[in-house]
mmCIF file of C-alpha atoms and ligand atoms in Angstrom:
data_model
loop_
_atom_site.group_PDB
_atom_site.id
_atom_site.type_symbol
_atom_site.label_atom_id
_atom_site.label_comp_id
_atom_site.label_asym_id
_atom_site.label_seq_id
_atom_site.Cartn_x
_atom_site.Cartn_y
_atom_site.Cartn_z
ATOM 1 C CA UNK A 231 3.991 1.346 -12.554
ATOM 2 C CA UNK A 232 7.305 0.432 -14.129
ATOM 3 C CA UNK A 233 10.955 0.753 -13.222
ATOM 4 C CA UNK A 234 14.250 0.501 -15.088
ATOM 5 C CA UNK A 235 17.483 -0.841 -13.653
ATOM 6 C CA UNK A 236 20.963 -1.197 -15.102
ATOM 7 C CA UNK A 237 23.713 -3.434 -13.827
ATOM 8 C CA UNK A 238 27.192 -4.224 -15.109
ATOM 9 C CA UNK A 239 28.719 -7.494 -16.261
ATOM 10 C CA UNK A 240 32.509 -7.755 -16.432
ATOM 11 C CA UNK A 241 33.687 -10.513 -18.756
ATOM 12 C CA UNK A 242 37.234 -11.868 -18.564
ATOM 13 C CA UNK A 243 37.296 -14.047 -21.671
ATOM 14 C CA UNK A 244 36.648 -13.573 -25.380
ATOM 15 C CA UNK A 245 33.543 -15.753 -25.287
ATOM 16 C CA UNK A 246 31.478 -16.421 -22.183
ATOM 17 C CA UNK A 247 28.025 -17.438 -21.022
ATOM 18 C CA UNK A 248 27.274 -15.868 -17.649
ATOM 19 C CA UNK A 249 24.253 -16.659 -15.485
ATOM 20 C CA UNK A 250 22.618 -13.320 -14.568
ATOM 21 C CA UNK A 251 19.371 -14.745 -13.124
ATOM 22 C CA UNK A 252 20.159 -13.532 -9.578
ATOM 23 C CA UNK A 253 20.987 -10.010 -10.801
ATOM 24 C CA UNK A 254 17.673 -9.812 -12.670
ATOM 25 C CA UNK A 255 15.786 -11.240 -9.673
ATOM 26 C CA UNK A 256 17.435 -8.570 -7.481
ATOM 27 C CA UNK A 257 16.031 -5.877 -9.800
ATOM 28 C CA UNK A 258 12.548 -7.403 -9.459
ATOM 29 C CA UNK A 259 12.920 -7.464 -5.673
ATOM 30 C CA UNK A 260 14.126 -3.856 -5.539
ATOM 31 C CA UNK A 261 11.212 -2.700 -7.714
ATOM 32 C CA UNK A 262 8.680 -4.036 -5.225
ATOM 33 C CA UNK A 263 6.531 -5.091 -8.202
ATOM 34 C CA UNK A 264 4.737 -8.351 -7.419
ATOM 35 C CA UNK A 265 3.068 -9.148 -10.734
ATOM 36 C CA UNK A 266 3.960 -8.145 -14.285
ATOM 37 C CA UNK A 267 6.805 -8.707 -16.703
ATOM 38 C CA UNK A 268 10.542 -8.162 -16.702
ATOM 39 C CA UNK A 269 12.292 -7.309 -19.954
ATOM 40 C CA UNK A 270 16.042 -7.931 -20.026
ATOM 41 C CA UNK A 271 17.752 -5.854 -22.721
ATOM 42 C CA UNK A 272 21.400 -5.910 -23.844
ATOM 43 C CA UNK A 273 22.581 -2.529 -25.250
ATOM 44 C CA UNK A 274 25.518 -3.936 -27.255
ATOM 45 C CA UNK A 275 26.128 -5.297 -30.762
ATOM 46 C CA UNK A 276 28.498 -8.140 -29.865
ATOM 47 C CA UNK A 277 26.767 -9.496 -26.740
ATOM 48 C CA UNK A 278 23.329 -11.048 -26.292
ATOM 49 C CA UNK A 279 20.946 -12.712 -23.842
ATOM 50 C CA UNK A 280 19.231 -16.100 -23.778
ATOM 51 C CA UNK A 281 17.409 -18.432 -21.413
ATOM 52 C CA UNK A 282 18.665 -21.987 -21.064
ATOM 53 C CA UNK A 283 19.620 -24.775 -18.650
ATOM 54 C CA UNK A 284 21.072 -23.663 -15.315
ATOM 55 C CA UNK A 285 22.084 -27.063 -13.917
ATOM 56 C CA UNK A 286 24.697 -28.878 -16.005
ATOM 57 C CA UNK A 287 27.715 -26.672 -16.897
ATOM 58 C CA UNK A 288 28.364 -28.980 -19.864
ATOM 59 C CA UNK A 289 25.334 -27.432 -21.565
ATOM 60 C CA UNK A 290 27.121 -24.061 -21.485
ATOM 61 C CA UNK A 291 30.322 -25.608 -22.890
ATOM 62 C CA UNK A 292 28.432 -27.433 -25.658
ATOM 63 C CA UNK A 293 26.467 -24.288 -26.464
ATOM 64 C CA UNK A 294 29.605 -22.160 -26.927
ATOM 65 C CA UNK A 295 31.418 -24.874 -28.888
ATOM 66 C CA UNK A 296 28.576 -25.343 -31.361
ATOM 67 C CA UNK A 297 28.077 -21.585 -31.814
ATOM 68 C CA UNK A 298 31.764 -21.333 -32.791
ATOM 69 C CA UNK A 299 31.194 -24.054 -35.406
ATOM 70 C CA UNK A 300 28.067 -22.410 -36.818
ATOM 71 C CA UNK A 301 29.784 -18.995 -36.965
ATOM 72 C CA UNK A 302 33.597 -19.451 -37.112
ATOM 73 C CA UNK A 303 35.774 -16.749 -35.536
ATOM 74 C CA UNK A 304 37.482 -16.097 -38.865
ATOM 75 C CA UNK A 305 35.981 -16.798 -42.281
ATOM 76 C CA UNK A 306 37.232 -14.090 -44.602
ATOM 77 C CA UNK A 307 34.927 -11.485 -43.059
ATOM 78 C CA UNK A 308 35.182 -7.959 -44.484
ATOM 79 C CA UNK A 309 34.351 -5.901 -41.346
ATOM 80 C CA UNK A 310 37.587 -4.054 -40.462
ATOM 81 C CA UNK A 311 37.053 -4.318 -36.699
ATOM 82 C CA UNK A 312 37.645 -8.065 -36.980
ATOM 83 C CA UNK A 313 34.664 -9.079 -34.866
ATOM 84 C CA UNK A 314 32.056 -10.041 -37.446
ATOM 85 C CA UNK A 315 31.516 -13.449 -35.827
ATOM 86 C CA UNK A 316 30.516 -11.686 -32.605
ATOM 87 C CA UNK A 317 28.061 -9.392 -34.425
ATOM 88 C CA UNK A 318 26.451 -12.359 -36.202
ATOM 89 C CA UNK A 319 26.179 -14.535 -33.054
ATOM 90 C CA UNK A 320 24.712 -11.652 -31.048
ATOM 91 C CA UNK A 321 21.942 -11.093 -33.591
ATOM 92 C CA UNK A 322 21.283 -14.827 -33.840
ATOM 93 C CA UNK A 323 20.715 -15.067 -30.084
ATOM 94 C CA UNK A 324 18.960 -11.727 -29.704
ATOM 95 C CA UNK A 325 19.155 -8.704 -27.441
ATOM 96 C CA UNK A 326 16.154 -9.192 -25.159
ATOM 97 C CA UNK A 327 14.195 -11.724 -23.165
ATOM 98 C CA UNK A 328 10.833 -11.299 -21.447
ATOM 99 C CA UNK A 329 10.020 -13.174 -18.227
ATOM 100 C CA UNK A 330 6.726 -13.212 -16.304
ATOM 101 C CA UNK A 331 6.946 -11.849 -12.745
ATOM 102 C CA UNK A 332 4.603 -13.608 -10.321
ATOM 103 C CA UNK A 333 4.508 -13.080 -6.567
ATOM 104 C CA UNK A 334 7.662 -10.924 -6.764
ATOM 105 C CA UNK A 335 9.619 -13.709 -8.478
ATOM 106 C CA UNK A 336 10.750 -14.458 -12.018
ATOM 107 C CA UNK A 337 8.475 -17.240 -13.247
ATOM 108 C CA UNK A 338 11.267 -19.301 -14.792
ATOM 109 C CA UNK A 339 11.169 -23.063 -15.159
ATOM 110 C CA UNK A 340 13.106 -25.094 -12.586
ATOM 111 C CA UNK A 341 15.980 -25.693 -15.011
ATOM 112 C CA UNK A 342 15.983 -22.274 -16.640
ATOM 113 C CA UNK A 343 18.523 -19.519 -16.086
ATOM 114 C CA UNK A 344 18.993 -16.152 -17.810
ATOM 115 C CA UNK A 345 22.392 -15.975 -19.504
ATOM 116 C CA UNK A 346 24.446 -13.009 -20.659
ATOM 117 C CA UNK A 347 26.338 -14.029 -23.802
ATOM 118 C CA UNK A 348 29.721 -12.397 -24.396
ATOM 119 C CA UNK A 349 31.083 -12.830 -27.923
ATOM 120 C CA UNK A 350 33.807 -10.162 -28.050
ATOM 121 C CA UNK A 351 35.328 -9.884 -24.592
ATOM 122 C CA UNK A 352 36.881 -9.247 -22.294
ATOM 123 C CA UNK A 353 34.815 -6.115 -21.754
ATOM 124 C CA UNK A 354 32.682 -4.278 -19.218
ATOM 125 C CA UNK A 355 29.064 -4.628 -20.319
ATOM 126 C CA UNK A 356 25.651 -3.324 -19.303
ATOM 127 C CA UNK A 357 22.311 -5.055 -18.852
ATOM 128 C CA UNK A 358 19.055 -3.039 -18.695
ATOM 129 C CA UNK A 359 16.021 -4.504 -16.932
ATOM 130 C CA UNK A 360 12.561 -2.947 -17.285
ATOM 131 C CA UNK A 361 9.954 -4.246 -14.866
ATOM 132 C CA UNK A 362 6.311 -3.442 -15.630
ATOM 133 C CA UNK A 363 3.405 -4.023 -13.301
ATOM 134 C CA UNK A 364 0.227 -5.551 -14.645
HETATM 135 ZN ZN1 ZN B 247 32.504 -4.686 -35.123
#
């Protein structure tokens, strides 16, 4: 058995890192699936998903600061939409994560959280979650 869920994420800044662990866990709970995998997929080209530390908010700040250094917001990009940095960062981080579901819960490490990465906000975004039993 498998189920697909979609939930929205509203971002209010140009760049943001939003913890969506609870939203994904809610999808797992609603599915009733006890054991399997959850795939989190971002259907956008300037937003992404990653798993990282959920405890110290400074990690989020450092993460965003360093990403802006690696891929500057402006650098003579040719893309007429003006958001090349967002496209590049999104592909660097990736559009999906897979998490093991065990006993109806996401089997994340104690310090791990699932983060939605906004690189071209503010926007209203979508997150798809596919939960597969097995
Ligand atoms: Zn673009």
